[in-house]
XYZ file of C-alpha atoms in Angstrom:
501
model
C -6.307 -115.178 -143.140
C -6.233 -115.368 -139.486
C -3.845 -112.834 -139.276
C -6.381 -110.346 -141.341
C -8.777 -111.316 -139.498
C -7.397 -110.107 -136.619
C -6.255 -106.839 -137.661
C -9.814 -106.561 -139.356
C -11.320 -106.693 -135.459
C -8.456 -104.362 -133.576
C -9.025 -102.395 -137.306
C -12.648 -101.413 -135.719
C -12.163 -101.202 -131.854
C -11.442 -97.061 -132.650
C -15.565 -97.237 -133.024
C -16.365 -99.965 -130.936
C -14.942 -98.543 -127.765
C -15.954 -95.465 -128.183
C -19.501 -93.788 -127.864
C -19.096 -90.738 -129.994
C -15.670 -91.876 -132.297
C -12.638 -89.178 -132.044
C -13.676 -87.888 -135.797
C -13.853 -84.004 -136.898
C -17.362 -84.537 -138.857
C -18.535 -86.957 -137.054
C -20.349 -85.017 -133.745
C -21.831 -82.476 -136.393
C -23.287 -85.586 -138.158
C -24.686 -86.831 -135.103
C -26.538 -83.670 -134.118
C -28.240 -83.344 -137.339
C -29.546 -87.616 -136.575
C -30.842 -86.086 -133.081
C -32.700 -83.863 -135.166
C -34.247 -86.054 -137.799
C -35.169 -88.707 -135.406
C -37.202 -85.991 -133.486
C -38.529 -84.205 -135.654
C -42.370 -84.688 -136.290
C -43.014 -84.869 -132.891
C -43.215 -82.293 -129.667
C -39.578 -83.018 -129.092
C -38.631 -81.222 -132.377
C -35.886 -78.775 -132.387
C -36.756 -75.315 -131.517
C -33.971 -74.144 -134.444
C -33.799 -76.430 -136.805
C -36.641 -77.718 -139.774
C -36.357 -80.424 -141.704
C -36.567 -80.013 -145.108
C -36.341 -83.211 -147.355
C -35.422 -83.253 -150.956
C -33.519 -85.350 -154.032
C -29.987 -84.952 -152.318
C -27.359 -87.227 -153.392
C -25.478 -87.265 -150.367
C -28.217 -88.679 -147.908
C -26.975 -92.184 -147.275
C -26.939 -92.036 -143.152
C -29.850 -89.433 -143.147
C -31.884 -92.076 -144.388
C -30.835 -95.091 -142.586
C -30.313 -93.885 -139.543
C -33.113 -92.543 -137.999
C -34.473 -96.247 -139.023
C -32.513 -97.914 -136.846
C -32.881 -95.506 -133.917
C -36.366 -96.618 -133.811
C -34.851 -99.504 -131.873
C -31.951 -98.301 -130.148
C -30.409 -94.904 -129.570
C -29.561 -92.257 -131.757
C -26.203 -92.788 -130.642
C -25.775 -96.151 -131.209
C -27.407 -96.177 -134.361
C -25.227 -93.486 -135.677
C -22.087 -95.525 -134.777
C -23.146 -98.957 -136.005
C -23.937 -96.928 -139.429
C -20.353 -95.865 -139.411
C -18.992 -99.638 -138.371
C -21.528 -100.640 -141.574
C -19.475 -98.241 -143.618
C -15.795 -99.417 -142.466
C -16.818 -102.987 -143.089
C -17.795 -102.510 -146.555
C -14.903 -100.341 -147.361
C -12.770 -103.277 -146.442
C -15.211 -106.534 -147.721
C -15.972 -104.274 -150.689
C -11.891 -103.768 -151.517
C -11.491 -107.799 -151.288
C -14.422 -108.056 -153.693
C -12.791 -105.912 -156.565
C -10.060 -108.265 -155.563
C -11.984 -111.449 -156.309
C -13.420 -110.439 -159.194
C -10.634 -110.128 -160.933
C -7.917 -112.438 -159.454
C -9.982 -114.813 -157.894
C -7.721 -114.968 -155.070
C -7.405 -112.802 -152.016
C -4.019 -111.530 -151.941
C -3.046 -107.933 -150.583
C -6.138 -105.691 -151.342
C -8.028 -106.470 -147.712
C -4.532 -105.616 -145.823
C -4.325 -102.194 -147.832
C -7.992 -101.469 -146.954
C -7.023 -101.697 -143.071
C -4.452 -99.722 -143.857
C -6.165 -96.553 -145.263
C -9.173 -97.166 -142.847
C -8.123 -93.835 -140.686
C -6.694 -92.026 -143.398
C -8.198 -88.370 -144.550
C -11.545 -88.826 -145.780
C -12.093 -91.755 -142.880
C -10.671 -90.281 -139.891
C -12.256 -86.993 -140.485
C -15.824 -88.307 -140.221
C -16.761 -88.373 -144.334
C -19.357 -91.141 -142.840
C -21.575 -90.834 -145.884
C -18.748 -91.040 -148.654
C -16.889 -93.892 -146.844
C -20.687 -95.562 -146.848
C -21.302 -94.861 -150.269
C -17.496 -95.927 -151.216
C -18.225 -99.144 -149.744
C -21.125 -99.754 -152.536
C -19.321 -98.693 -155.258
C -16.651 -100.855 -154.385
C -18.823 -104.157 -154.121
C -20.793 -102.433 -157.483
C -17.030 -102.551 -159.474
C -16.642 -106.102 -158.131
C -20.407 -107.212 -159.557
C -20.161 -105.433 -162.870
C -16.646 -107.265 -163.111
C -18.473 -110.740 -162.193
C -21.061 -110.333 -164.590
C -19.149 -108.176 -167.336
C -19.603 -111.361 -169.766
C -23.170 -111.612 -168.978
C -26.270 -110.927 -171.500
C -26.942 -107.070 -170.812
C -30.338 -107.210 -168.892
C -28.449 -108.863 -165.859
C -26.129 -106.175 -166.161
C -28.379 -102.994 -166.200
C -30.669 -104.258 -163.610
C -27.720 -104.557 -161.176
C -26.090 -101.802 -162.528
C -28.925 -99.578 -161.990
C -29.572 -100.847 -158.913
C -26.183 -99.646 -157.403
C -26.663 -96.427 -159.764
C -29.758 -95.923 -157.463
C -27.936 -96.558 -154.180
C -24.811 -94.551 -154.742
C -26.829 -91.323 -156.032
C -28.938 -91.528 -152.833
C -25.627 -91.666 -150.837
C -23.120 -89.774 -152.066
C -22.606 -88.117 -155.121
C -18.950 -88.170 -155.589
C -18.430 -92.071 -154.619
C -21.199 -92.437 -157.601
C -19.000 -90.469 -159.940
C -15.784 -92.902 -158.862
C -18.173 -95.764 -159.674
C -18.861 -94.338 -163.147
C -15.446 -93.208 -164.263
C -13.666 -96.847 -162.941
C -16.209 -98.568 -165.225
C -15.891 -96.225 -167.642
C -11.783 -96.708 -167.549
C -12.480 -100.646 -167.593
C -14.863 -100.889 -170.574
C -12.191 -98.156 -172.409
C -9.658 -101.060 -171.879
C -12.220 -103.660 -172.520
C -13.107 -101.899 -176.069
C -9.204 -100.870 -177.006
C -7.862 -104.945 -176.365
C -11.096 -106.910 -177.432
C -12.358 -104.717 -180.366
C -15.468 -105.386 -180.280
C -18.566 -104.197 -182.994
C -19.091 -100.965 -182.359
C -23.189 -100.844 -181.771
C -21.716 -103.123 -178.850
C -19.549 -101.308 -177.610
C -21.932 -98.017 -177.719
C -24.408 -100.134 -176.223
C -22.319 -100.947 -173.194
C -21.944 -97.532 -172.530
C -25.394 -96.630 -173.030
C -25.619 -99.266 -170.235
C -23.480 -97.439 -167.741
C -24.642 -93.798 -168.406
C -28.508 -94.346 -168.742
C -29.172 -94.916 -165.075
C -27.238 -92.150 -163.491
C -28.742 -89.594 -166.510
C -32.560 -90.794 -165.111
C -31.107 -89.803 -161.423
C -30.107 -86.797 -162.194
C -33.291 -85.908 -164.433
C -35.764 -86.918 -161.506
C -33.556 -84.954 -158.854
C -34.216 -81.786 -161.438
C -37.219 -82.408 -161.795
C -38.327 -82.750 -157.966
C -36.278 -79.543 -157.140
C -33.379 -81.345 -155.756
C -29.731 -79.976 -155.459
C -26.584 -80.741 -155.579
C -24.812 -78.798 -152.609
C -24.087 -75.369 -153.237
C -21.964 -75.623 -156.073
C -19.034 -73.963 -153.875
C -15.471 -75.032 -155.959
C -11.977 -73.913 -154.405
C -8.626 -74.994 -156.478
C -5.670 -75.543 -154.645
C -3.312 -76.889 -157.041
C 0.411 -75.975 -155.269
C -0.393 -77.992 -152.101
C -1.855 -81.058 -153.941
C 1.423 -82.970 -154.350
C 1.831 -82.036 -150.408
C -1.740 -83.329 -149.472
C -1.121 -86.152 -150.909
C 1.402 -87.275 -148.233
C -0.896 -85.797 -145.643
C -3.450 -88.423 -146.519
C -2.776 -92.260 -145.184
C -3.111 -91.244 -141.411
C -5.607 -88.488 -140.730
C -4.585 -87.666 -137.026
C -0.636 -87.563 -137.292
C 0.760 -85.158 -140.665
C 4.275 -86.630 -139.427
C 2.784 -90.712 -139.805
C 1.645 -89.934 -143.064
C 4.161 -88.477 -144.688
C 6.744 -91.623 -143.343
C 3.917 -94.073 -143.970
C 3.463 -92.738 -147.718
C 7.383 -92.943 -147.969
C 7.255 -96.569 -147.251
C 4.934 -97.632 -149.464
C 5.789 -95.863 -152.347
C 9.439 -97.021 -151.842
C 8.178 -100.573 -151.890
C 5.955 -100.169 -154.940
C 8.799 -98.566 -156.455
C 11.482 -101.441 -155.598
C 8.718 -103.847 -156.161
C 7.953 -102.636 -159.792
C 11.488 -102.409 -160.392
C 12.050 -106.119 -159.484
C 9.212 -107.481 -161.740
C 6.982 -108.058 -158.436
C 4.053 -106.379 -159.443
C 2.217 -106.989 -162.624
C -1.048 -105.263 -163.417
C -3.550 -107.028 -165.140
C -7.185 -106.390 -167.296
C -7.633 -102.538 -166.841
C -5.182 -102.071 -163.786
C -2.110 -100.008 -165.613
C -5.591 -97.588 -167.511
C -7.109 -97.310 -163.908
C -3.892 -96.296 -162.112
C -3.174 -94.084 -165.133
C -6.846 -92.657 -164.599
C -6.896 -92.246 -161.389
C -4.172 -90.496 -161.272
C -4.900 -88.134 -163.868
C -8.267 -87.705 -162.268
C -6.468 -86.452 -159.142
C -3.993 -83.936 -160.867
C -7.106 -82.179 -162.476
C -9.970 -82.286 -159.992
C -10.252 -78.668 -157.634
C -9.911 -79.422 -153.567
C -13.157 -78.401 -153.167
C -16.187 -79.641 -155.516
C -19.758 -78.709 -154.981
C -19.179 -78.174 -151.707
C -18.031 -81.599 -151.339
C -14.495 -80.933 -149.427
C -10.800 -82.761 -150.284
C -12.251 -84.170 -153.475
C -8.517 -85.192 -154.847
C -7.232 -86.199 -151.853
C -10.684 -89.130 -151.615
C -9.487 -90.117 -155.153
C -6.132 -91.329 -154.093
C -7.725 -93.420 -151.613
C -10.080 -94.854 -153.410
C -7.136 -95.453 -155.855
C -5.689 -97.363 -153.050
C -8.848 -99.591 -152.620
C -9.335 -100.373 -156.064
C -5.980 -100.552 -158.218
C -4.502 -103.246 -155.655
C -7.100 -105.799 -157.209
C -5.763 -105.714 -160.360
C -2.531 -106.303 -159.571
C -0.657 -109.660 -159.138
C 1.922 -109.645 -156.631
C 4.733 -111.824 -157.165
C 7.836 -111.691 -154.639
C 11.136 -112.762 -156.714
C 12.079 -114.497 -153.061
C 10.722 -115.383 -149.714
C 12.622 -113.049 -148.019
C 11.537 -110.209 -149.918
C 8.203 -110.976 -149.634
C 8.488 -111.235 -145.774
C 10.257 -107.975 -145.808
C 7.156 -106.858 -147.981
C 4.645 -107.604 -145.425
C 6.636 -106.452 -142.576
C 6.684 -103.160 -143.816
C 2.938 -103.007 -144.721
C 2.165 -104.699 -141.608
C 4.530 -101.809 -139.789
C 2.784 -99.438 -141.291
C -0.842 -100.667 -140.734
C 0.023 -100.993 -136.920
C 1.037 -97.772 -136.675
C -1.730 -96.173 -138.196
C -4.292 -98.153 -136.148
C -2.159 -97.065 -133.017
C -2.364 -93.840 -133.668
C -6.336 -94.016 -134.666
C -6.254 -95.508 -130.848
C -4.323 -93.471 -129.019
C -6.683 -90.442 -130.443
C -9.629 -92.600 -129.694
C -8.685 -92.970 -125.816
C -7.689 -89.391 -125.680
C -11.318 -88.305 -126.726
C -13.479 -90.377 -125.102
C -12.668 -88.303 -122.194
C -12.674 -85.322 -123.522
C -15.951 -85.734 -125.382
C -17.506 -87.430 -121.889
C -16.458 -83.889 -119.897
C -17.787 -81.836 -123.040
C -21.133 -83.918 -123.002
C -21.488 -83.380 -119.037
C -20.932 -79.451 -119.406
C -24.095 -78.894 -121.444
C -26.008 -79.117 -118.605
C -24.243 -75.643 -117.827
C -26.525 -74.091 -120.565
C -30.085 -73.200 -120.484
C -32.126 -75.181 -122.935
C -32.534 -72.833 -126.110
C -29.234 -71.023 -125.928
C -27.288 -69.425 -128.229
C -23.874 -71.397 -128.248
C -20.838 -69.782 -130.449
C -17.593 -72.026 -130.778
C -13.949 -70.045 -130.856
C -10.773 -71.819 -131.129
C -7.898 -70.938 -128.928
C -5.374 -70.942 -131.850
C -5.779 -69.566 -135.290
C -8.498 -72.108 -136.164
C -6.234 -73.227 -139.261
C -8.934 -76.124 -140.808
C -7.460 -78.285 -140.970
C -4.765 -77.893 -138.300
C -1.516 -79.438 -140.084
C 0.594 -78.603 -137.204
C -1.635 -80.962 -135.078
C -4.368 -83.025 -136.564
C -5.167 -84.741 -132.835
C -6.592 -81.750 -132.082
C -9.265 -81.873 -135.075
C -11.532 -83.989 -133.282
C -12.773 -81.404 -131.046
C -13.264 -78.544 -133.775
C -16.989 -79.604 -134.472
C -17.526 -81.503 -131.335
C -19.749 -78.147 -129.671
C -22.370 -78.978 -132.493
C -23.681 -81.743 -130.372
C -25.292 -78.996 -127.695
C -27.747 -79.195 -130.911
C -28.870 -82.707 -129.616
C -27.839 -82.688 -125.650
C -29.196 -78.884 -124.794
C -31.387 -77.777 -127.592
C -29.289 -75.199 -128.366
C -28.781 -73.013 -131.554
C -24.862 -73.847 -132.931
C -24.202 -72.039 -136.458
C -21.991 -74.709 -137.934
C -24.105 -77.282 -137.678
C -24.000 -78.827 -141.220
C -27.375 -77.247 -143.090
C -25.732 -76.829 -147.027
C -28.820 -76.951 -149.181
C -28.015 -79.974 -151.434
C -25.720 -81.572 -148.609
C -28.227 -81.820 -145.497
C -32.053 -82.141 -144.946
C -31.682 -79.892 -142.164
C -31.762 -76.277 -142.368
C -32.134 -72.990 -139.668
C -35.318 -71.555 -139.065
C -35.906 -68.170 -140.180
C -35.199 -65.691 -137.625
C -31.677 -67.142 -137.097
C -30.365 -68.024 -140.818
C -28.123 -65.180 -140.563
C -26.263 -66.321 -137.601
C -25.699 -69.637 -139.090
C -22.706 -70.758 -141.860
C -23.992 -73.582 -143.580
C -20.441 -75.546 -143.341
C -17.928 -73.675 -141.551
C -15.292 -74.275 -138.275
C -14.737 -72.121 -134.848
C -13.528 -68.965 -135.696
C -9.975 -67.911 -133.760
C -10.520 -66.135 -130.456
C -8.049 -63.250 -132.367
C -10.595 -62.358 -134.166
C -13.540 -62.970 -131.588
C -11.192 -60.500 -128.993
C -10.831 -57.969 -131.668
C -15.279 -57.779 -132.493
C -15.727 -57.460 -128.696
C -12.864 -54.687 -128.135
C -14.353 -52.584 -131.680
C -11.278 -53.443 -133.767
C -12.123 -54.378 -137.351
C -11.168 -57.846 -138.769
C -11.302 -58.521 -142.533
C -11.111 -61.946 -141.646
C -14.552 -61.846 -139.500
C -17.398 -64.003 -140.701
C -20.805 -62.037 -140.968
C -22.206 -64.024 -138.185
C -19.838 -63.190 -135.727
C -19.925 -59.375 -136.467
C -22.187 -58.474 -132.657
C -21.607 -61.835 -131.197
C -21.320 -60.459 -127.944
C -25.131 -59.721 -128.046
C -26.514 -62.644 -130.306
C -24.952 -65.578 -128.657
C -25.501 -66.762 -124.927
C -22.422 -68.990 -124.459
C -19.228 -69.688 -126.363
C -16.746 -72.954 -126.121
C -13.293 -72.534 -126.806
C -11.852 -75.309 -128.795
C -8.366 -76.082 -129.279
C -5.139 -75.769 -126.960
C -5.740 -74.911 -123.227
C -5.216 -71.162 -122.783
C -6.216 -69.094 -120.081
C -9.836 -66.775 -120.105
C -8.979 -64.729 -123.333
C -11.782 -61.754 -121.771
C -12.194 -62.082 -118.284
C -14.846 -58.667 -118.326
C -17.186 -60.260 -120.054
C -16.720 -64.362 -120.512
C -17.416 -66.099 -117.675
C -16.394 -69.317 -117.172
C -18.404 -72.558 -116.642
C -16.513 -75.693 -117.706
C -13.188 -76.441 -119.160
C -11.094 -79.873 -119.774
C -8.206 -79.902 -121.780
C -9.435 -79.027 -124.773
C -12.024 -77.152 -124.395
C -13.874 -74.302 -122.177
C -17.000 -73.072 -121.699
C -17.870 -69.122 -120.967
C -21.533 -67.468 -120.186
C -21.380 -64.347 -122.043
C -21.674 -61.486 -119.859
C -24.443 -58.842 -121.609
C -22.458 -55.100 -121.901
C -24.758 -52.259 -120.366
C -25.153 -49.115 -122.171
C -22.580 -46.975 -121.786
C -20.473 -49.707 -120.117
């Protein structure tokens, strides 16, 4: 224990050394708290409206500009994302105990996925939400014996929390329960008005959520869905660290070679529902698109919740000492690395974000701000995922400069935040920098196919632009003028073109 415990603390120091943590989402996110916490009063944005509905995806919209009304936006917005580390981790140990009554391996896999995809990319409000429906498998577990109004009440209870969070960490919830009491029905044969009546127990709550949302006018994002079914065995391997492709892959290696030699050795054992959840699970990843409702990597946040759940129904027995110490070395190995690599990025960025932070005071307050990247703007950039970090990091001259950035994060259904008027179409409701190629090619009068409608004149309806990504040098020196610049980024005034210039 003292040795998780440790790991646990050096687990969080990526966030608790850094002001704004080195994660892709995570600036955007922070720009839109700015403009919750102000808005209502004569600091409100000059761009932006908020515009509050039934969203299931509103976890840290709703907490914190609660807590900001003691401390600072900033702070509150990273001790919401500390919240939702810790009970990805407690909440993995609590499947654990519910069903083993021991803590054995599931708290050490937790740290171990902590920066993988969906984490280190900033999914604050899944990873939140994840958390709950974790601890909500563990209760339901606890109490599965238990005369039904205990269960329903508690059940609907984290029904309740999890649709006000996130939507797809509520639909984990409901299909690992649903797997369990499948198992539960198949081995114990029960009557069947009880076993009905179970699952009228887990669907009724979540089927009252989604009436009221209809009913108020709520949404669930824009129901945007993108398949991507030749890269998903691919992805997969791309997931455990989500700031080195090259970690992940070797990472994913090891540990499915030591399942493997595990299983084959009689080390592993699932018991209750663990062989129908890992069978689930998986099946649940092979069929679900990339994209869901505008809800981004959908598969790839199955296979890590997969990873925080399955573990606690499995009993790990090492046939010998030494293997078992050869066991945890590698897991260890691999945890070590990963939380290396989370902070190596982390010390990287804190610079880089201080220097971007200190060049908004180059832009007049109620600018136009356009972000370019200085590479092909591949999202996300498999060739170099340190360099994701930065790619939404502009968004935050939302909150520092009160300027106008079109991908902030406004998807109706997603966001309570959304553009005013006169500038909705300059703005992409979720959306990256767009490469300089194509940028160079608008401002020269070259068509691009691959040009996104806001950018069509965006040497006339934007004031400044940052260029993310790679150093390079001034890609149009007649008409970008530059300002600020750090290793990652630079910032260019936009020169207005004369007539007949």
């Amino acid at each position: 224990m003292a040795l998780f415990a440790l790991l646990f603390v050096i687990a969080l120091l990526p966030v608790l050394t850094m002001p704004i943590p080195a994660m892709v989402d995570y600036p955007n996110h922070l720009a839109r708290m700015y403009i919750l916490v102000r808005d209502g009063t004569p600091q409100a944005h000059p761009f932006y409206r908020v515009t509050w509905a039934l969203y299931p995806n509103l976890a840290m919209d709703l907490v914190v500009p609660l807590v900001a009304r003691i401390t600072s936006v900033e702070l509150a917005t990273r001790l919401f994302l500390l919240a939702s580390q810790i009970l990805t981790i407690t909440g993995a140990i609590a499947v654990e105990l519910a069903v083993k009554r021991r803590f054995q391996v599931s708290g050490f896999l937790a740290l171990l996925v902590l920066y993988s995809v969906p984490f280190a990319w900033g999914f604050v409000n899944f990873q939140f939400a994840l958390g709950i429906a974790l601890w909500g498998i563990a209760c339901w577990i606890v109490l599965q014996d238990r005369a039904w109004p205990l269960r329903l009440a508690l059940h609907t209870l984290f029904v309740a929390l999890l649709f006000g969070a996130h939507l797809f960490a509520l639909g984990l919830y409901g299909f690992t329960l649903g797997i369990h009491e499948l198992w539960r029905a198949r081995t114990r044969k029960p009557a069947l008005p009880t076993t009905m009546a179970r699952f009228l127990t887990l669907a009724l709550p979540a089927l009252v959520a989604f009436g009221v949302m209809k009913a108020t006018g709520g949404a669930i994002g824009q129901e945007g869905t993108a398949w991507n079914g030749q890269t998903k065995l691919l992805m997969a391997f791309a997931t455990l660290n989500g700031y080195d492709l090259w970690l992940s892959t070797g990472g994913t290696v090891i540990l499915v070679g030591l399942i493997g030699a595990a299983a084959m050795r009689g080390a592993v054992r699932p018991i209750q529902s663990g062989c129908w959840l890992a069978a689930g699970l998986a099946a649940l990843f092979v069929v679900l698109p990339t994209r869901l409702f505008d809800t981004s990597f959908v598969d790839l946040r199955v296979t890590v919740a997969a990873l925080l759940i399955v573990p606690g129904f499995i009993v790990v027995s090492p046939p010998s000492r030494a293997w078992g110490r050869l066991a945890a070395v590698a897991v260890l190995g691999v945890t070590l690395v990963n939380l290396a690599s989370a902070l190596t990025v982390a010390a990287i960025y804190r610079g880089e974000y201080a220097a971007l932070v200190a060049s908004f005071g180059q832009l007049k307050p109620g600018s136009r701000v356009l972000v370019g990247h200085s590479g092909n703007g591949e999202d996300a950039p498999l060739g170099d995922l340190s360099d994701y970090p930065m790619y939404n990091a502009a968004t935050l001259a939302v909150a520092y400069a009160d300027a106008f950035v079109p991908t902030l994060f406004t998807s109706i259904g997603k966001q309570p935040v959304t553009v005013i008027d006169g500038y909705r179409h300059l703005a992409v409701p979720y959306g990256g920098p767009t490469a300089m190629v194509i940028l160079r090619d608008i401002a020269e009068g070259r068509p691009n196919a691959d040009a996104p409608g806001y950018t069509r004149t965006w040497t006339e309806d934007f004031d400044y632009l940052y260029v993310v990504g790679p150093s390079a040098p001034n890609p149009m020196p007649g008409l970008l003028v530059p300002l600020a610049a750090s290793a990652r980024f630079a910032l260019y005034r936009i020169e207005r073109r004369r007539p007949g210039e």
